[in-house]
Structures are given as structure tokens and as C-alpha cells.
Amino acid sequence: AQSVTQLDSQVPVFEEAPVELRCNYSSSVSVYLFWYVQYPNQGLQLLLKYLSGSTLVKGINGFEAEFNKSQTSFHLRKPSVHISDTAEYFCAGARAQGGSEKLVFGKGTKLTVNP
Amino acid sequence: EAGVVQSPRYKIIEKKQPVAFWCNPISGHNTLYWYRQNLGQGPELLIRYENEEAVDDSQLPKDRFSAERLKGVDSTLKIQPAELGDSAVYLCASRARSGNTIYFGEGSWLTVV
């Protein structure tokens, strides 16, 4: 079975502070992992993805994530957040074999950046 | 290049009425998905098409939901009759045959009153 767990439903931070959004996955096979961002009243936008290779993945808007196979984690980080980063962030996984045919999402983490 | 296009963006209907959502995937993408996102939740897959064939519809409530992708390009998702619990965002997404990334549209926001 495959599942994705986002450990925090809400994360409030101050502007220019660092942030980490946590994601753990459960899978008996190799997985592809993704982070998507959803701004208010909008669809999902891909932030970054891990398919294979380097475990540190850099994405758009200064975000990065690290794939940790031993801890089955794929945490999202940003060293200094802006007000405009306020959004909901979704971690998602898919079986690597056969391609990312079906994404399984976590429940999301709402990031609020305060001035 | 145009992204995944969905319409309408917003729809408010009374319960028991029908509603339909339309999606045009990214050009050349043979895989099309419909996801439903309830408030405060992550998206959940309703149906996946490979070209015109529905290859995974196990999560589609077939008593009231139907979908089609007749020519393997655009797709329509229908609900008839709608229930209060159908209020959600309906997201369409697409993926290229050789790709590993699923691209999402802006979503169709349904409110059933």
C-alpha cells in the first residue's frame, strides 16, 4: 500500500524566517515524490519533484526538498519565507514503476507567513 | 504552451440538479485525470484515462457520476443528481505518455445548496 502523511496541518511563521514542511511516505516499492503548492482559489502548481539521483531537489521560488529513504521522508524547506509564500502545500507520491500513473496526496499543510 | 484548461471555474447549483465540468488537457498529453478535492483535504483520484479509455475508475461514484473522453482529447465530468456532499473542487490534470509529472488545471469549484 502507498500513503503520504503530512505531519502538520498548519504552520505559522514570520516573514524572513526559515520553514520546514514535513512529509512522510509509506510504500513497499520505489516512489516518485512531489510537492505542489495551491494559492487561494487556484489549482495545484508543481514546486519540485524527486524521481531519482541526487536526494536534494531544488524547485521554484527558492524551495528545496530532501529525499531520505531510511526515514521515508521528503521534507520541504525554504531558508527565508515571504508573505507571498502563504498558501497550502501538498506532498504527493506515485509508484516509480510504470511511471507516475496515479498520485496519492497528503492532506496538505497550510503555511501562513506573518509580517 | 497552454496549460490544462477547465470550465466553468465556479458553479453554484441546487441539490438534485445536474452539473457538468469540461477539461482540455495540455496538447499531446494522452493521460487525463479527474481529481476531487474536499475542503481542507488533498485531492483524490476519481478517474484516469489513457487516450479515450478509462483505465482506473474505481473511485468514481458511478450511481451519480459519469465521465467521457470520446476522442481522447478533452473530457467531461457529469454529476446527476448533485448532492450537498458533492461540494468540492474538481481538478483536471494531464500527463504526457513519457512524462513523470502530472499538471493540474485551475479547478472547477462546485457549491451545492
PDB file of C-alpha atoms in Angstrom, chain A residues 6 32 34 36 38-46 49 51 88 90 94 96 98-108, chain B residues 9-10 31 33 35 37 40-45 48 50 56 58-59 89 91 95 99-107 109:
ATOM      1  CA  GLN A   6       1.868  15.465   6.152  1.00  0.00           C
ATOM      2  CA  TYR A  32       8.445   9.358  -7.116  1.00  0.00           C
ATOM      3  CA  PHE A  34       6.324  15.686  -5.475  1.00  0.00           C
ATOM      4  CA  TYR A  36       2.664  21.056  -5.097  1.00  0.00           C
ATOM      5  CA  GLN A  38      -2.026  25.788  -4.073  1.00  0.00           C
ATOM      6  CA  TYR A  39      -2.624  29.507  -3.721  1.00  0.00           C
ATOM      7  CA  PRO A  40      -6.126  30.643  -2.658  1.00  0.00           C
ATOM      8  CA  ASN A  41      -8.762  29.884  -5.275  1.00  0.00           C
ATOM      9  CA  GLN A  42      -6.238  28.385  -7.654  1.00  0.00           C
ATOM     10  CA  GLY A  43      -5.227  24.938  -8.879  1.00  0.00           C
ATOM     11  CA  LEU A  44      -2.098  22.997  -7.993  1.00  0.00           C
ATOM     12  CA  GLN A  45       1.295  24.170  -9.181  1.00  0.00           C
ATOM     13  CA  LEU A  46       4.334  21.891  -9.163  1.00  0.00           C
ATOM     14  CA  LYS A  49       9.918  16.566  -7.726  1.00  0.00           C
ATOM     15  CA  LEU A  51      12.457  10.902  -9.409  1.00  0.00           C
ATOM     16  CA  GLU A  88      -1.381  25.366   1.022  1.00  0.00           C
ATOM     17  CA  PHE A  90       0.690  19.258  -0.765  1.00  0.00           C
ATOM     18  CA  ALA A  94       3.475   7.793  -7.037  1.00  0.00           C
ATOM     19  CA  ALA A  96       8.103   4.679  -9.747  1.00  0.00           C
ATOM     20  CA  GLY A  98       5.270   2.253 -14.652  1.00  0.00           C
ATOM     21  CA  GLY A  99       5.581   5.989 -14.239  1.00  0.00           C
ATOM     22  CA  SER A 100       3.605   8.342 -12.066  1.00  0.00           C
ATOM     23  CA  GLU A 101       0.287   6.977 -13.230  1.00  0.00           C
ATOM     24  CA  LYS A 102      -1.540   7.814 -10.038  1.00  0.00           C
ATOM     25  CA  LEU A 103      -0.634  10.425  -7.470  1.00  0.00           C
ATOM     26  CA  VAL A 104      -1.555   9.923  -3.840  1.00  0.00           C
ATOM     27  CA  PHE A 105      -1.732  13.170  -1.894  1.00  0.00           C
ATOM     28  CA  GLY A 106      -1.258  14.094   1.705  1.00  0.00           C
ATOM     29  CA  LYS A 107      -3.888  16.219   3.401  1.00  0.00           C
ATOM     30  CA  GLY A 108      -1.929  19.405   2.957  1.00  0.00           C
TER      31      GLY A 108
ATOM     32  CA  ARG B   9     -14.364  27.942 -12.759  1.00  0.00           C
ATOM     33  CA  TYR B  10     -17.245  28.317 -10.350  1.00  0.00           C
ATOM     34  CA  THR B  31      -3.275  10.646 -19.850  1.00  0.00           C
ATOM     35  CA  TYR B  33      -7.207  12.640 -14.670  1.00  0.00           C
ATOM     36  CA  TYR B  35      -9.498  14.533  -9.048  1.00  0.00           C
ATOM     37  CA  GLN B  37     -10.622  17.976  -3.532  1.00  0.00           C
ATOM     38  CA  GLY B  40      -9.228  21.055   3.838  1.00  0.00           C
ATOM     39  CA  GLN B  41      -8.174  17.815   2.149  1.00  0.00           C
ATOM     40  CA  GLY B  42      -5.784  16.696  -0.532  1.00  0.00           C
ATOM     41  CA  PRO B  43      -7.054  15.762  -3.985  1.00  0.00           C
ATOM     42  CA  GLU B  44      -8.384  12.240  -4.507  1.00  0.00           C
ATOM     43  CA  LEU B  45      -8.490  10.481  -7.840  1.00  0.00           C
ATOM     44  CA  ARG B  48      -7.890   8.204 -15.090  1.00  0.00           C
ATOM     45  CA  GLU B  50      -5.318   6.664 -21.190  1.00  0.00           C
ATOM     46  CA  ASP B  56      -8.964   3.463 -13.414  1.00  0.00           C
ATOM     47  CA  SER B  58     -12.590   2.559  -9.088  1.00  0.00           C
ATOM     48  CA  GLN B  59     -13.160   5.726  -7.010  1.00  0.00           C
ATOM     49  CA  VAL B  89     -13.154  21.440  -6.204  1.00  0.00           C
ATOM     50  CA  LEU B  91      -9.460  19.210 -10.660  1.00  0.00           C
ATOM     51  CA  ARG B  95       0.444  13.813 -18.205  1.00  0.00           C
ATOM     52  CA  GLY B  99       6.453  12.029 -18.632  1.00  0.00           C
ATOM     53  CA  ASN B 100       6.582  11.692 -14.869  1.00  0.00           C
ATOM     54  CA  THR B 101       4.840  14.908 -13.937  1.00  0.00           C
ATOM     55  CA  ILE B 102       1.120  15.478 -13.658  1.00  0.00           C
ATOM     56  CA  TYR B 103      -0.016  19.013 -14.490  1.00  0.00           C
ATOM     57  CA  PHE B 104      -3.196  20.423 -12.984  1.00  0.00           C
ATOM     58  CA  GLY B 105      -5.770  22.885 -14.162  1.00  0.00           C
ATOM     59  CA  GLU B 106      -7.196  25.719 -12.070  1.00  0.00           C
ATOM     60  CA  GLY B 107     -10.114  23.602 -10.935  1.00  0.00           C
ATOM     61  CA  TRP B 109     -15.336  24.961  -7.721  1.00  0.00           C
TER      62      TRP B 109
END
